[in-house]
Short mmCIF file of C-alpha atoms in Angstrom, two decimals:
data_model
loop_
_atom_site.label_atom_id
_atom_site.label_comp_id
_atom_site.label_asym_id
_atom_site.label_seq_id
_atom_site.Cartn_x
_atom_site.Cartn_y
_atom_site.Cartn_z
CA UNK A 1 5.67 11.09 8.89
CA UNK A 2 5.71 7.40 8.82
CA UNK A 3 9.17 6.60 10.29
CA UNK A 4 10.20 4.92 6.95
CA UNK A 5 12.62 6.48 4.79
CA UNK A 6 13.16 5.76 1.09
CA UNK A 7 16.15 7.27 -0.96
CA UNK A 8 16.49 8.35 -3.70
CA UNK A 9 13.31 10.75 -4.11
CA UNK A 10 13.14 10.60 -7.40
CA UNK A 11 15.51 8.57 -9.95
CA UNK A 12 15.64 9.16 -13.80
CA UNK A 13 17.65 6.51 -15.84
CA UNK A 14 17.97 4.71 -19.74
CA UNK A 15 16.43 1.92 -20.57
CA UNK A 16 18.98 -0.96 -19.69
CA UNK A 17 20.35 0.49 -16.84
CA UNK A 18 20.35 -0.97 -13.34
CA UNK A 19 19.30 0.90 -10.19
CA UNK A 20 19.15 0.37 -6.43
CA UNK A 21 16.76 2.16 -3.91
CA UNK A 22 16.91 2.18 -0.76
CA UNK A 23 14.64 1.84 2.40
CA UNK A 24 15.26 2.26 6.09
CA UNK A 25 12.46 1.25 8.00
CA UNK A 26 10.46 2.26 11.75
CA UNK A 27 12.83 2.06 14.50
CA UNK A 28 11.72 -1.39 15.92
CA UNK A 29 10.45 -2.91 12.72
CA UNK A 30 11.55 -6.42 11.67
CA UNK A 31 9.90 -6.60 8.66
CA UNK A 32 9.96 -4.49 5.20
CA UNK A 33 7.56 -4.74 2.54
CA UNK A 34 8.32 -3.48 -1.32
CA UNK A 35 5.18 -2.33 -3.38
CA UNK A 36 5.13 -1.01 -7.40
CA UNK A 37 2.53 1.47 -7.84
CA UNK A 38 1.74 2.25 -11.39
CA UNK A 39 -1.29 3.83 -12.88
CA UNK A 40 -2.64 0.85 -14.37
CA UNK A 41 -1.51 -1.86 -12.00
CA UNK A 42 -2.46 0.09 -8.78
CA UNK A 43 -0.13 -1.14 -5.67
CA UNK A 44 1.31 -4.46 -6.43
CA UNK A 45 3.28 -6.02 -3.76
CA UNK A 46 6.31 -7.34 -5.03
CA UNK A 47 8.77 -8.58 -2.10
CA UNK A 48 8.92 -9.02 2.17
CA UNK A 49 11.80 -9.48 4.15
CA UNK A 50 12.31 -10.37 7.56
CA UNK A 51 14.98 -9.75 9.92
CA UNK A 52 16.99 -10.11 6.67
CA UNK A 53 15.29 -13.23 5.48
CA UNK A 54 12.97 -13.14 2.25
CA UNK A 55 9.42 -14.22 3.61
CA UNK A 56 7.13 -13.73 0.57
CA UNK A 57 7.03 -13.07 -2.89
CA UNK A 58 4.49 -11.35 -5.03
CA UNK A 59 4.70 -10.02 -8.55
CA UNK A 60 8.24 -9.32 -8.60
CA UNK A 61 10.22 -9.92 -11.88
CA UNK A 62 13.48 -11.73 -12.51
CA UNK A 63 14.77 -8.39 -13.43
CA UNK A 64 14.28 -7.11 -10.06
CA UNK A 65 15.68 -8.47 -6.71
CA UNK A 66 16.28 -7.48 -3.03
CA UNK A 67 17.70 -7.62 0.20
CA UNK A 68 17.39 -6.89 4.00
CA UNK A 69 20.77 -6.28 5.49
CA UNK A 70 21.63 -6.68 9.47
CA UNK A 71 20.99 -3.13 10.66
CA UNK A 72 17.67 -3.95 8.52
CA UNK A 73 17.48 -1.12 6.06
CA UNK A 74 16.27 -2.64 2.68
CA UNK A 75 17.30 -2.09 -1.12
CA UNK A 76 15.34 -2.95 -4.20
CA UNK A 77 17.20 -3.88 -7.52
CA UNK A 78 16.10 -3.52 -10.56
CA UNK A 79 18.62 -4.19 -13.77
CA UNK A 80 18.01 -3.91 -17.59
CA UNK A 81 15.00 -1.58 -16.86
CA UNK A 82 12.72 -0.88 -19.48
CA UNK A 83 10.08 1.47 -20.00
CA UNK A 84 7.36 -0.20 -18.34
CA UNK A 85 9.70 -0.32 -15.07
CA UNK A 86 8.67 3.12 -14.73
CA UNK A 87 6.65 3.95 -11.70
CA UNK A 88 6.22 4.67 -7.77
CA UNK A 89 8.03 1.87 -5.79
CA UNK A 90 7.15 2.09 -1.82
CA UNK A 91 8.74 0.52 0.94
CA UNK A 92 6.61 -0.15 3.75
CA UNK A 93 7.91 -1.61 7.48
CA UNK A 94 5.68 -3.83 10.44
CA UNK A 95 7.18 -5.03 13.78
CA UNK A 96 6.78 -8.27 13.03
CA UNK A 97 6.57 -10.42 9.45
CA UNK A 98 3.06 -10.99 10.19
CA UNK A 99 1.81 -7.56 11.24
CA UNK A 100 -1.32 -6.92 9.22
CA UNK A 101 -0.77 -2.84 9.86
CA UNK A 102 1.98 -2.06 7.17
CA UNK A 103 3.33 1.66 7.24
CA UNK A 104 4.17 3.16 4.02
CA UNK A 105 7.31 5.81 3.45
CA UNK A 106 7.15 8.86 0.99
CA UNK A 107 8.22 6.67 -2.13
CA UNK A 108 10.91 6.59 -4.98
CA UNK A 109 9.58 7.75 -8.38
CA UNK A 110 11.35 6.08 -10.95
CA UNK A 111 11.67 7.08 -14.42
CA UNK A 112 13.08 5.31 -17.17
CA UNK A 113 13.73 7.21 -20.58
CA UNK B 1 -5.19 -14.86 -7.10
CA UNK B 2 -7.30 -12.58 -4.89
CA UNK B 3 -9.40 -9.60 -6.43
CA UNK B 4 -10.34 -6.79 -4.84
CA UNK B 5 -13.13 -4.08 -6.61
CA UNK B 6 -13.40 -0.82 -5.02
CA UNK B 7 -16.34 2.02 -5.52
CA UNK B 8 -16.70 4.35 -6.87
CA UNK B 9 -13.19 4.88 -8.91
CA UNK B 10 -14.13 8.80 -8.31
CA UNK B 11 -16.18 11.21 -6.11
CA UNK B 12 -16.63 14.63 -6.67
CA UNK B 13 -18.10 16.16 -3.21
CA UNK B 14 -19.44 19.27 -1.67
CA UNK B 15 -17.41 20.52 1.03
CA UNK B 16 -19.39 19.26 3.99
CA UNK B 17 -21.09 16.21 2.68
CA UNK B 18 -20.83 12.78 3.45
CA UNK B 19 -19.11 10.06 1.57
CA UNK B 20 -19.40 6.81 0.98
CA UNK B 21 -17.06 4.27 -0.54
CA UNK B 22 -17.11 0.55 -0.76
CA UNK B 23 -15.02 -2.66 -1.33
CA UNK B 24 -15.66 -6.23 -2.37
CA UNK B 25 -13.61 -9.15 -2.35
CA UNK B 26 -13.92 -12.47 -4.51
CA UNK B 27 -12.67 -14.36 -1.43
CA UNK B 28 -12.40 -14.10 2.14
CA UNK B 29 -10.52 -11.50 4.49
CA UNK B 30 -9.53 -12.10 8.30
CA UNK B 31 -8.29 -8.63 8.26
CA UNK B 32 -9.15 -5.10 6.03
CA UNK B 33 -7.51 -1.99 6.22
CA UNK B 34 -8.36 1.84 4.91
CA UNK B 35 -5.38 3.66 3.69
CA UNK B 36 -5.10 7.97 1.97
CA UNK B 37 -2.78 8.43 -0.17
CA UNK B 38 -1.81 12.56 -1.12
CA UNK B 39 -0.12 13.28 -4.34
CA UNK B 40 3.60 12.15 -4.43
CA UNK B 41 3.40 10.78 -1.01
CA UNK B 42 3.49 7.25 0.81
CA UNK B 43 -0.25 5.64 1.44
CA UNK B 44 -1.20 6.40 5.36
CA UNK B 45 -3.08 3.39 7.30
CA UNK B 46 -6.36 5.37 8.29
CA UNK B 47 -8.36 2.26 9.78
CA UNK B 48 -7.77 -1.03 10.45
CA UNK B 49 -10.81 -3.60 10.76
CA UNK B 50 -9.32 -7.49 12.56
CA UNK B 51 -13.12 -9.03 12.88
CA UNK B 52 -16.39 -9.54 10.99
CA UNK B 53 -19.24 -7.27 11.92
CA UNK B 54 -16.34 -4.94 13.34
CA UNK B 55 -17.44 -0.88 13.21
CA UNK B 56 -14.37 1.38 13.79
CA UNK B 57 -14.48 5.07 13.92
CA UNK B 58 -11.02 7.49 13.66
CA UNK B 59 -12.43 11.17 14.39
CA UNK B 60 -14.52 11.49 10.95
CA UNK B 61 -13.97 8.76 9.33
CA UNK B 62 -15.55 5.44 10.28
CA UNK B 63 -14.92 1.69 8.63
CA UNK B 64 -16.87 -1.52 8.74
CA UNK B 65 -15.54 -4.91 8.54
CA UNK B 66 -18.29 -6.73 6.41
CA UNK B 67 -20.68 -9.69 8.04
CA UNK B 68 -19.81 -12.13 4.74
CA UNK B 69 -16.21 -10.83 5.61
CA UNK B 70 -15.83 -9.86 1.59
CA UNK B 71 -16.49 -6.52 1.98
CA UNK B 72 -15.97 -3.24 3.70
CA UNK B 73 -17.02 0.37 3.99
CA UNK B 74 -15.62 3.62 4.48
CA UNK B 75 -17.63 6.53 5.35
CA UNK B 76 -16.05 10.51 5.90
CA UNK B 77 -18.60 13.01 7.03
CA UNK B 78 -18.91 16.51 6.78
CA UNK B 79 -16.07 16.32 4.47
CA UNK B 80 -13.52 19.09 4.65
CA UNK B 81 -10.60 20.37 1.67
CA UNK B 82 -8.22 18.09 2.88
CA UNK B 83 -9.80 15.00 2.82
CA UNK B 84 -9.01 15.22 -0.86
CA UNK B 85 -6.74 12.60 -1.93
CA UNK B 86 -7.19 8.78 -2.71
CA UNK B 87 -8.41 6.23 -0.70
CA UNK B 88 -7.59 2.93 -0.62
CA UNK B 89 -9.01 -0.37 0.72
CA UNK B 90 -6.56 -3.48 1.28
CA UNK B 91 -7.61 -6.99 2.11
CA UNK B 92 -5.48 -9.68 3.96
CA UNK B 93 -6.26 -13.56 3.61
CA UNK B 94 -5.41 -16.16 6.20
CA UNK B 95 -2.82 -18.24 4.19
CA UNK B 96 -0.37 -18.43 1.44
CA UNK B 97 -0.55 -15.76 -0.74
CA UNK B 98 -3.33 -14.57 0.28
CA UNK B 99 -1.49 -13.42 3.82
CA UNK B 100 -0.19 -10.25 1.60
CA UNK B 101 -2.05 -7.27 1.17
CA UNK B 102 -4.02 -6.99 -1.68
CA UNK B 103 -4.74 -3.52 -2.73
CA UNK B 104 -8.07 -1.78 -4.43
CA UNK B 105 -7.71 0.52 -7.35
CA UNK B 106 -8.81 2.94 -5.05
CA UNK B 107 -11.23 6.10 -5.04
CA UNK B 108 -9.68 9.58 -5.74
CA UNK B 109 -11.81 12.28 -4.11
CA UNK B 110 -12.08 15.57 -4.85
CA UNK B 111 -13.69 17.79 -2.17
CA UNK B 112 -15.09 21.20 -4.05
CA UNK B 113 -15.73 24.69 -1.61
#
């Protein structure tokens, strides 16, 4: 066990439709990290935050945005999902926005129908 | 952007042997790290490698920071049934985008009795 949590587990949804998932990171971390994990893209970092400022960007659509709020738990957006939107998004957490040891939680598998 | 190829995409082992696995980067990388990822579950940081030349060992497993500081090595001896999973090698640059983890395709391993 990590120390980061990620709800929901899994999420099933239309294409169209706009989700939220949600991350809660180690007790003591600063910084959260969002990743996509899809079989043909492998782990693709999309988003950082820290202490509830955005610090980087990666390969995150328009579609999708998120946010860090004070007690620093983290959500990830993502509206007018299509099919390709379907995959494993991970949350990771560091101490500090320029930790290079990230720590992944369990995941949210997202499926769009 | 930064590319990272990891080797072999696939292993099929002998419960007992050694493995070897292997990433290369197009550019340079101040820091790599080793990560295992088990179906439906979170990747876990195995190894983390900070300098060229750098050997690191955790209990079976043991990493090496590469001398042109574009590669790195993973080696698991005597492998046992649950190293099976995939393994994953991620890079870290010194600036810009290139201070995110990049992420190899990764090498799933399958450990047979």
């Amino acid at each position: 066990d990590s120390g980061v949590t990620q709800t929901p587990k899994h999420l099933i949804t239309a294409t169209g439709q706009r989700v939220t998932l949600r991350c809660s990171p180690r007790s003591g971390d600063l910084s959260v990290y969002w990743y996509q994990q899809s079989l043909d893209q492998g782990l693709q970092f999309l988003i950082q935050y820290y202490n509830g400022e955005e610090r980087a960007k990666g390969n995150i659509l328009e579609r999708f945005s998120a946010q860090q709020f004070p007690d620093l738990h983290s959500e990830l957006n993502l509206s007018s999902l299509e099919l390709g939107d379907s995959a494993l998004y991970f949350c990771a957490s560091s101490v500090t926005g320029t930790d290079y040891e990230q720590f992944f939680g369990p995941g949210t598998r997202l499926t769009v129908l | 952007g930064q590319q990272l190829n990891q080797s072999p995409q696939s292993m099929f082992i002998q419960e007992g042997e050694d493995v070897s696995m292997n990433c290369t980067s197009s550019s340079i990388f101040n820091t790599w790290l080793w990560y295992k990822q088990d179906p439906g579950e979170g990747p876990v940081l195995l190894i983390a490698l900070y300098k060229a030349g750098e050997l690191t060992s955790n209990g079976r497993l043991t990493a090496q920071f590469g001398i042109t500081r574009k590669d790195s090595f993973l080696n698991i001896s005597a492998s046992i049934p649950s190293d099976v999973g995939i393994y994953f090698c991620a890079g870290r640059g010194s600036s810009g985008s290139a201070r995110q983890l990049t992420f190899g395709s990764g090498t799933q391993l399958t450990v047979l009795p």
